[in-house]
Coordinates of C-alpha atoms and ligand atoms in Angstrom, one line a residue:
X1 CA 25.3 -4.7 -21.1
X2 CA 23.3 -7.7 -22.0
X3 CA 24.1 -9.5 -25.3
X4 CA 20.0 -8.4 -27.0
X5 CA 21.0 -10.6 -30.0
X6 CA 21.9 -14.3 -27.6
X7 CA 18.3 -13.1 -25.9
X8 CA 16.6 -13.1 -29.5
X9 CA 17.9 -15.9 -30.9
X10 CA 17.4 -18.2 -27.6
X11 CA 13.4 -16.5 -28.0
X12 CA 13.8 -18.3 -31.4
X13 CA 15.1 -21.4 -30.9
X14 CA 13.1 -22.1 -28.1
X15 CA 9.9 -20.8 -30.4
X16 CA 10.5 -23.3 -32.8
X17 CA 9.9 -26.1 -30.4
X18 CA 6.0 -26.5 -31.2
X19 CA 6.1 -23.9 -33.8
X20 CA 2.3 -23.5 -35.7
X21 CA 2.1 -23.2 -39.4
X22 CA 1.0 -19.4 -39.5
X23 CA 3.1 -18.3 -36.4
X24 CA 3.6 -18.5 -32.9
X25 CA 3.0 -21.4 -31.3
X26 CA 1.4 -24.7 -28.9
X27 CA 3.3 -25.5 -25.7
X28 CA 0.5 -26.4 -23.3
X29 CA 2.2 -27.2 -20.0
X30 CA 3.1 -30.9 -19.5
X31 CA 3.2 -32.4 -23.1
X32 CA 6.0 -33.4 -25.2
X33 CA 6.5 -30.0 -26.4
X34 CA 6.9 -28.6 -22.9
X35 CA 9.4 -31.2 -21.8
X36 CA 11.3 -30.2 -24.7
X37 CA 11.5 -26.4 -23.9
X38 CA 12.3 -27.7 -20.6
X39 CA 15.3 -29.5 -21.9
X40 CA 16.2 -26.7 -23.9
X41 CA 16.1 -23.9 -21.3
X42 CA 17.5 -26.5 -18.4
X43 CA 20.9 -27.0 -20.9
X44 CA 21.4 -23.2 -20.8
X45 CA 21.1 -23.4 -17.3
X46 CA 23.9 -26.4 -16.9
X47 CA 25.7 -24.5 -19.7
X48 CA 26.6 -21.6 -17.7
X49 CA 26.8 -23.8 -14.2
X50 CA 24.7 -22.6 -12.6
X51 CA 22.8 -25.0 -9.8
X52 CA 19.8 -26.3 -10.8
X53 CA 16.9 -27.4 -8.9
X54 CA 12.9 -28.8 -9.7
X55 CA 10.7 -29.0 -7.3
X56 CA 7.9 -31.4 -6.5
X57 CA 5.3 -29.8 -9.6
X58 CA 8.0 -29.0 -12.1
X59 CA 8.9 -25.1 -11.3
X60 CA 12.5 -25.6 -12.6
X61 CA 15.1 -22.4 -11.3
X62 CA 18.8 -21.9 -11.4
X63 CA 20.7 -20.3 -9.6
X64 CA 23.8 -18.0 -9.4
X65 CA 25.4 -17.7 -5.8
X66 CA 25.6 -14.2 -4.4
X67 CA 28.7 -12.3 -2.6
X68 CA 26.1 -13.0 0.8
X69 CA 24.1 -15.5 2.5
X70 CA 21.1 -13.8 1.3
X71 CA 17.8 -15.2 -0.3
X72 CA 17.7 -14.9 -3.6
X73 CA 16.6 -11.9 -6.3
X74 CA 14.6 -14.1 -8.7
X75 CA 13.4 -13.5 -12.3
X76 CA 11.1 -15.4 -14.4
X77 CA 8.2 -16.4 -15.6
X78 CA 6.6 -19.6 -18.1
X79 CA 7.4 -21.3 -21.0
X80 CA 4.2 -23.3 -21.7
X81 CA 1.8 -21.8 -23.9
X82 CA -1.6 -21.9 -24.8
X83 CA -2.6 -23.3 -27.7
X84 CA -2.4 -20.3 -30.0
X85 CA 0.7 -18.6 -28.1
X86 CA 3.1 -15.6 -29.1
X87 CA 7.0 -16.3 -28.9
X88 CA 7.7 -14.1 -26.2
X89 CA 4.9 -14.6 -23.5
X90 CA 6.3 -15.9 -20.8
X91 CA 9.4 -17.0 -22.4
X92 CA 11.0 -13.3 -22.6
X93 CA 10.3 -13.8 -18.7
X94 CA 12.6 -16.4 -18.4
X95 CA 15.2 -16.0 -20.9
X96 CA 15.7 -12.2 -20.0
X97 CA 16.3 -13.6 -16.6
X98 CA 18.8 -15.9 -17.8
X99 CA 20.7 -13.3 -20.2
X100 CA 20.8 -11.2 -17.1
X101 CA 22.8 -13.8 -15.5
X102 CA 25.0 -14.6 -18.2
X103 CA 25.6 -10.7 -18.9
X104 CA 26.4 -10.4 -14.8
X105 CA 29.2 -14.1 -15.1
X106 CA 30.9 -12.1 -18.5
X107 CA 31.3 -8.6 -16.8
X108 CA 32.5 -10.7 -13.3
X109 CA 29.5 -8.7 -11.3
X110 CA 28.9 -10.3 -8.1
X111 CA 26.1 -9.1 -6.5
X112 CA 25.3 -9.3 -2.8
X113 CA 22.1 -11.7 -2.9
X114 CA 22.1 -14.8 -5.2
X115 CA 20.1 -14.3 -9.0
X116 CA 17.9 -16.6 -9.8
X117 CA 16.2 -17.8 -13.0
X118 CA 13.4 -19.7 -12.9
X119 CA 10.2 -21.3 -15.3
X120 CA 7.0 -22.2 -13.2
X121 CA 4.9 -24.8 -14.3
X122 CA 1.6 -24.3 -16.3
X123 CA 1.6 -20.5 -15.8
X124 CA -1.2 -20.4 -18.3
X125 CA -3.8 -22.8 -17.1
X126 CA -4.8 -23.9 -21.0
X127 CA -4.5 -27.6 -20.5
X128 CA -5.3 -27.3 -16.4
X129 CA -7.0 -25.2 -14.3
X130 CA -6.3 -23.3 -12.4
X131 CA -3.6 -20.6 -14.5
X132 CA -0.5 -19.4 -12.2
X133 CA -0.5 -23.1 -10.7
X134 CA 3.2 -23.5 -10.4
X135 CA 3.5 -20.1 -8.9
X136 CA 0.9 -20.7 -6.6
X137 CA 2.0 -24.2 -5.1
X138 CA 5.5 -22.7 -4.7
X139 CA 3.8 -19.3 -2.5
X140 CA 1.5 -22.0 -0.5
X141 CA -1.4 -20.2 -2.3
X142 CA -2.7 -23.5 -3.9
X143 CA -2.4 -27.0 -2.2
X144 CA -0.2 -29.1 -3.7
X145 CA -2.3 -32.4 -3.5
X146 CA -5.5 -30.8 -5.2
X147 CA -3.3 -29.6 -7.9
X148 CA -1.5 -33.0 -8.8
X149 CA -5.1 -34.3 -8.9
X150 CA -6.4 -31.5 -11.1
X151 CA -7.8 -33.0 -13.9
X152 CA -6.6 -31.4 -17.8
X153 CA -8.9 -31.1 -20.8
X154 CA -8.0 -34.8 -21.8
X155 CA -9.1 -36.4 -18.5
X156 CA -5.2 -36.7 -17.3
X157 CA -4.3 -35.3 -14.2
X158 CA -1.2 -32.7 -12.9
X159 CA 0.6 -35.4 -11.3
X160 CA 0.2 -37.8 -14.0
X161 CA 1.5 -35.6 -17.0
X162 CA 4.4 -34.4 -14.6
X163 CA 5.7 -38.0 -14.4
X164 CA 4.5 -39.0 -18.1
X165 CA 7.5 -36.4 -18.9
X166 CA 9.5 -36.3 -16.4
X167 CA 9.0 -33.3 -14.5
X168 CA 8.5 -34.2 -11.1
X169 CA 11.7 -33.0 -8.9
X170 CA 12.6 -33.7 -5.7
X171 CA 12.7 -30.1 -4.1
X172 CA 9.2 -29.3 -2.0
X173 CA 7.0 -27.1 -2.8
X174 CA 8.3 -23.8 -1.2
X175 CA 11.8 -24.5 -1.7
X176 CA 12.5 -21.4 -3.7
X177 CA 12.0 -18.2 -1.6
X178 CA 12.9 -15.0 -3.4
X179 CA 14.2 -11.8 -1.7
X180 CA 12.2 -9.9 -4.7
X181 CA 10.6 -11.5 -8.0
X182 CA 11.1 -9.6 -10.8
X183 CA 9.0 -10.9 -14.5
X184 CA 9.4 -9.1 -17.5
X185 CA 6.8 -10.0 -19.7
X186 CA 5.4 -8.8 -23.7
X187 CA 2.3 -7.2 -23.1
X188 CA -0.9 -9.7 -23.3
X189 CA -3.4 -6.5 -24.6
X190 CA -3.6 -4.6 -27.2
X191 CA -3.2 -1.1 -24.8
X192 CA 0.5 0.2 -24.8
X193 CA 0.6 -0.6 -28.7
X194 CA -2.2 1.1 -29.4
X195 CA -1.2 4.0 -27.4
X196 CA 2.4 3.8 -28.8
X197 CA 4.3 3.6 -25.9
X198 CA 7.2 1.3 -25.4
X199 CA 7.2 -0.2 -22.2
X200 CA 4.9 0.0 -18.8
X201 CA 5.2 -0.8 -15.6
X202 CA 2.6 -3.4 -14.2
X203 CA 0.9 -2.8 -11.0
X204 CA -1.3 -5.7 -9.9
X205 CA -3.1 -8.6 -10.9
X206 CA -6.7 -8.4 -11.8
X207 CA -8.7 -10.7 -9.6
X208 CA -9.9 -13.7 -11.9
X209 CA -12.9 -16.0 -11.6
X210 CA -13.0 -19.1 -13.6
X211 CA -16.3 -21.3 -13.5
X212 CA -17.6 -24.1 -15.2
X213 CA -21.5 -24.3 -15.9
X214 CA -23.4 -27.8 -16.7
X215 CA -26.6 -27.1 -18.0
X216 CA -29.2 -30.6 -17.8
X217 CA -32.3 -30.3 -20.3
X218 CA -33.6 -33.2 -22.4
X219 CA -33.1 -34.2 -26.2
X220 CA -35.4 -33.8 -28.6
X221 CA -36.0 -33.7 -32.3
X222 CA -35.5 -30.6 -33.6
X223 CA -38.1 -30.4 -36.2
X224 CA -41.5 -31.8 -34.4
X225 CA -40.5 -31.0 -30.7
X226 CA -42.6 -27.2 -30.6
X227 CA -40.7 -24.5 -28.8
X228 CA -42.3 -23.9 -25.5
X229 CA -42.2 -27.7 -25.2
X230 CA -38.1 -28.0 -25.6
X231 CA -35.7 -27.9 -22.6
X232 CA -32.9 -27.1 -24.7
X233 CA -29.6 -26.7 -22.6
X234 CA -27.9 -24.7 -25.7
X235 CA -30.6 -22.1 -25.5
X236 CA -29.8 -21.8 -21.4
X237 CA -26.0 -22.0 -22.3
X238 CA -26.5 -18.9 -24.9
X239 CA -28.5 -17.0 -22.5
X240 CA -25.6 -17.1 -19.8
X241 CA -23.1 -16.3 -22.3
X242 CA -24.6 -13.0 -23.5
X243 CA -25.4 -12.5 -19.8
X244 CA -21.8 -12.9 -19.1
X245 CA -20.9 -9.9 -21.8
X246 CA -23.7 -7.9 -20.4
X247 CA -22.4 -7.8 -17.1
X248 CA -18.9 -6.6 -18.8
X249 CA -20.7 -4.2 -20.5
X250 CA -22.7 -2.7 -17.6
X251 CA -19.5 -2.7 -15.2
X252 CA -17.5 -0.8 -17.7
X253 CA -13.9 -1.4 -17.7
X254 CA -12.0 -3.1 -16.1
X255 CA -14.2 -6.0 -15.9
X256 CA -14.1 -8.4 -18.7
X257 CA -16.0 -11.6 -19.4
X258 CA -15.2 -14.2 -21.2
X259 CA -16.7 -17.8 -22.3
X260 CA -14.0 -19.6 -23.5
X261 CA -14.9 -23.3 -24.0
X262 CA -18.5 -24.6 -25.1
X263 CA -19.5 -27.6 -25.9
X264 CA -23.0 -29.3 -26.5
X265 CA -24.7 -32.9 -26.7
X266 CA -25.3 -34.7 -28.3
X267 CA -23.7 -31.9 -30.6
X268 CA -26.1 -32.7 -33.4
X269 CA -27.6 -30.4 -35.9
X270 CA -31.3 -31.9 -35.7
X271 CA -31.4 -32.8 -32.2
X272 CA -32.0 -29.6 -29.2
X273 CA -29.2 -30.0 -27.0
X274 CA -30.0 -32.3 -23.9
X275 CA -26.1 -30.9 -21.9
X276 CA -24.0 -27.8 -22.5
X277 CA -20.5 -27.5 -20.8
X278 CA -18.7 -24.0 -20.8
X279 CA -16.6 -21.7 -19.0
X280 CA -17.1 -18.3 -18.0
X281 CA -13.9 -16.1 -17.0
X282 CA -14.7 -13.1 -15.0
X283 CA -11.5 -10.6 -14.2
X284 CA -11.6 -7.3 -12.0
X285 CA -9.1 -5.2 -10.4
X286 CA -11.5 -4.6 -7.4
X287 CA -12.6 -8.0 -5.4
X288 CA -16.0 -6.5 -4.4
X289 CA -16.9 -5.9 -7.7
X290 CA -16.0 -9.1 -9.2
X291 CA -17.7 -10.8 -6.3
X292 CA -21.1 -8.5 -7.3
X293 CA -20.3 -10.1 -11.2
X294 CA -20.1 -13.5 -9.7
X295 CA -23.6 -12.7 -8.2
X296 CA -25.1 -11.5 -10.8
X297 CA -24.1 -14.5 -13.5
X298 CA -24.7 -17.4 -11.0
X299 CA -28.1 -16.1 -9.9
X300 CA -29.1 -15.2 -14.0
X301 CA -27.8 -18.9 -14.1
X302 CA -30.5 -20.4 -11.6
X303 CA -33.2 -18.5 -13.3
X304 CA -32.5 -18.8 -17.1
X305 CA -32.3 -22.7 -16.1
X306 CA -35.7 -22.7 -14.1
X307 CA -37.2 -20.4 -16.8
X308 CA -36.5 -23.5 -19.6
X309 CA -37.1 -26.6 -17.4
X310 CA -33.5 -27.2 -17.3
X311 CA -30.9 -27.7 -14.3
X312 CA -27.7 -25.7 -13.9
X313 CA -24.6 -27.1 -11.5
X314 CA -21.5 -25.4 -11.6
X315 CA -17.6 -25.7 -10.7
X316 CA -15.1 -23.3 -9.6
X317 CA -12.2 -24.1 -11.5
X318 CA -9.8 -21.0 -10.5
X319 CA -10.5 -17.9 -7.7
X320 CA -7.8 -15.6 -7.4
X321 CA -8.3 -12.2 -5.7
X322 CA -6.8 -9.1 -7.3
X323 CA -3.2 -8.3 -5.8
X324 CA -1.5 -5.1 -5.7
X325 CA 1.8 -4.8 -6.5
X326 CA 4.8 -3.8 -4.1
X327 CA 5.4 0.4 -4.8
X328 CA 9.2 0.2 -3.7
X329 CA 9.6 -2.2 -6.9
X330 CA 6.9 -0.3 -8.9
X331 CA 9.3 2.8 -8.5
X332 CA 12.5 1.3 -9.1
X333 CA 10.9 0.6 -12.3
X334 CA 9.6 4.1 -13.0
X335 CA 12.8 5.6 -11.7
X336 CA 15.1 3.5 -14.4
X337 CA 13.0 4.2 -17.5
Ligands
URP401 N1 0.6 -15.4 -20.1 C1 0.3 -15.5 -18.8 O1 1.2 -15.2 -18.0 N2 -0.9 -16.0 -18.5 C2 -1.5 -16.0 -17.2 C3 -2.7 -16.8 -17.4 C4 -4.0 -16.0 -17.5 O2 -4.0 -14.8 -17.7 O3 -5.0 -16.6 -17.4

């Protein structure tokens, strides 16, 4: 039996670390707040002795030897947040992982592969692009290098946050490789609680596109400069925007589409826009039809840019494809509920 009342008080304590005024609250990966979850969750880890190990972009796992010389059965998930997080995403992933090791120590149930708990770093991709980073350096899915150098929202990189808190380890990337992962994690939509059910079992990934439009026009008064005469980056910006929900719309579930960050300059009431900077986030379960959204948004991009006198350039800033998961662990799941 795990202990359900050590799991929710752990999900509290290690809530409170950058706790916001109305609830939930700001961890983004790689500040002070993180490195002190870090600390937190790392001292349950020494607590119950298990061996601890970081690797070269912060994932952070412990581990409890098995009866076998096996790989290792791993649970987990993140404990950074984004800037207006819940309490339990990602951090149920990780602290269930750990009460199911301390609940396996107490009862003195060995099993035959090692367990493993372990936090990945910058799951959420809030402060850098792209999300799933620690996840995806550890897989060989993202290159290490080009994610040390990825530059966050405030101009500092991966690599440099890592050291300004101390979260480089020495393990390489790669070091942990799990038998089977297992994540429990709160749901992130609005769809089993409005359909009153408990608990589901995931079954993929959706594939996720993550771009970054400039739009280059010119600045101009707002008052005297007549409107077929303006090359006003906002308007251009807009336009993509509300193509970006169109294209949701005319998909039809599952696509979503979302722009996320905007901003304008000079960012002046009275002055037309002369640069806009936004993100668009595109997510599909099927990778043609994402790649057809893709299509659809970069070439209304070109267009609505030509069609004001403007310039568009644009940045991928995360490309994952949609992944299915395993139906031998999908059962297991359906098979205990
Ligand atoms: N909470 C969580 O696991 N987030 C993944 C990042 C994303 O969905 O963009």
């Amino acid at each position: 039996m795990i202990d359900a009342d050590r799991l929710s008080s752990r999900i509290a304590e290690l809530g409170r670390i950058g706790a916001l005024p109305g609830g939930g609250c700001k961890r983004l990966a790689l500040t002070p707040e993180d490195a002190e979850g870090r600390a937190l969750v790392t001292g349950w880890f020494r607590e119950l002795g298990l061996e601890i190990a970081t690797d070269v972009i912060g994932n952070t796992w412990a581990i409890r030897p098995g009866k076998r010389d096996l790989p290792p059965v791993v649970m987990g998930s993140h404990i950074d947040t984004v800037a207006t997080g819940g309490l339990y995403d990602g951090t149920l992933g990780v602290l269930a992982g750990l009460e199911v090791i301390e609940s396996a120590l107490e009862a003195g149930i060995e099993t035959d592969h090692p367990l493993c708990v372990v936090f990945f770093t910058n799951e959420e991709g809030a402060r850098f692009a792209p999300d799933m980073m620690g996840s995806g350096v550890a897989q060989g899915a993202l290159d290490l290098e080009q994610m040390l150098a990825s530059p966050g929202i405030d101009g500092t990189t991966v690599g440099e946050a890592l050291d300004g808190i101390g979260a480089r380890g020495p393990a390489p990337a790669g070091a942990l490789k799990p038998a089977a992962y297992l994540e429990l994690h709160i749901e992130q939509g609005p769809v089993l609680e409005t359909e009153a059910l408990q608990i589901g079992v995931v079954t993929g990934v959706q594939g996720i596109s993550w771009t970054e439009f400039t739009v280059s026009g010119r600045s101009a008064h707002a008052g005297t400069t007549p409107m077929p005469l303006r090359h006003d980056a906002g308007h251009v910006a807009a336009g993509i925007a509300m193509e970006a929900r169109a294209i949701a719309r005319d998909f039809g579930p599952p696509q979503v589409a979302t722009v996320g960050r905007l901003s304008l300059s000079p960012d002046l009431v009275n002055v037309v826009p002369e640069s806009a900077t936004f993100t668009v986030d595109l997510r599909h379960s099927d990778e043609d039809r994402l790649q057809q959204a893709e299509a659809r948004l970069f070439a209304f991009a070109e267009e609505a840019a030509r069609a004001e006198g403007c310039t568009v350039t644009r940045r991928s800033l995360a490309r994952f494809e949609p992944v299915v998961f395993d139906a031998g662990r999908r059962g297991a799941g359906r098979a205990g509920r």
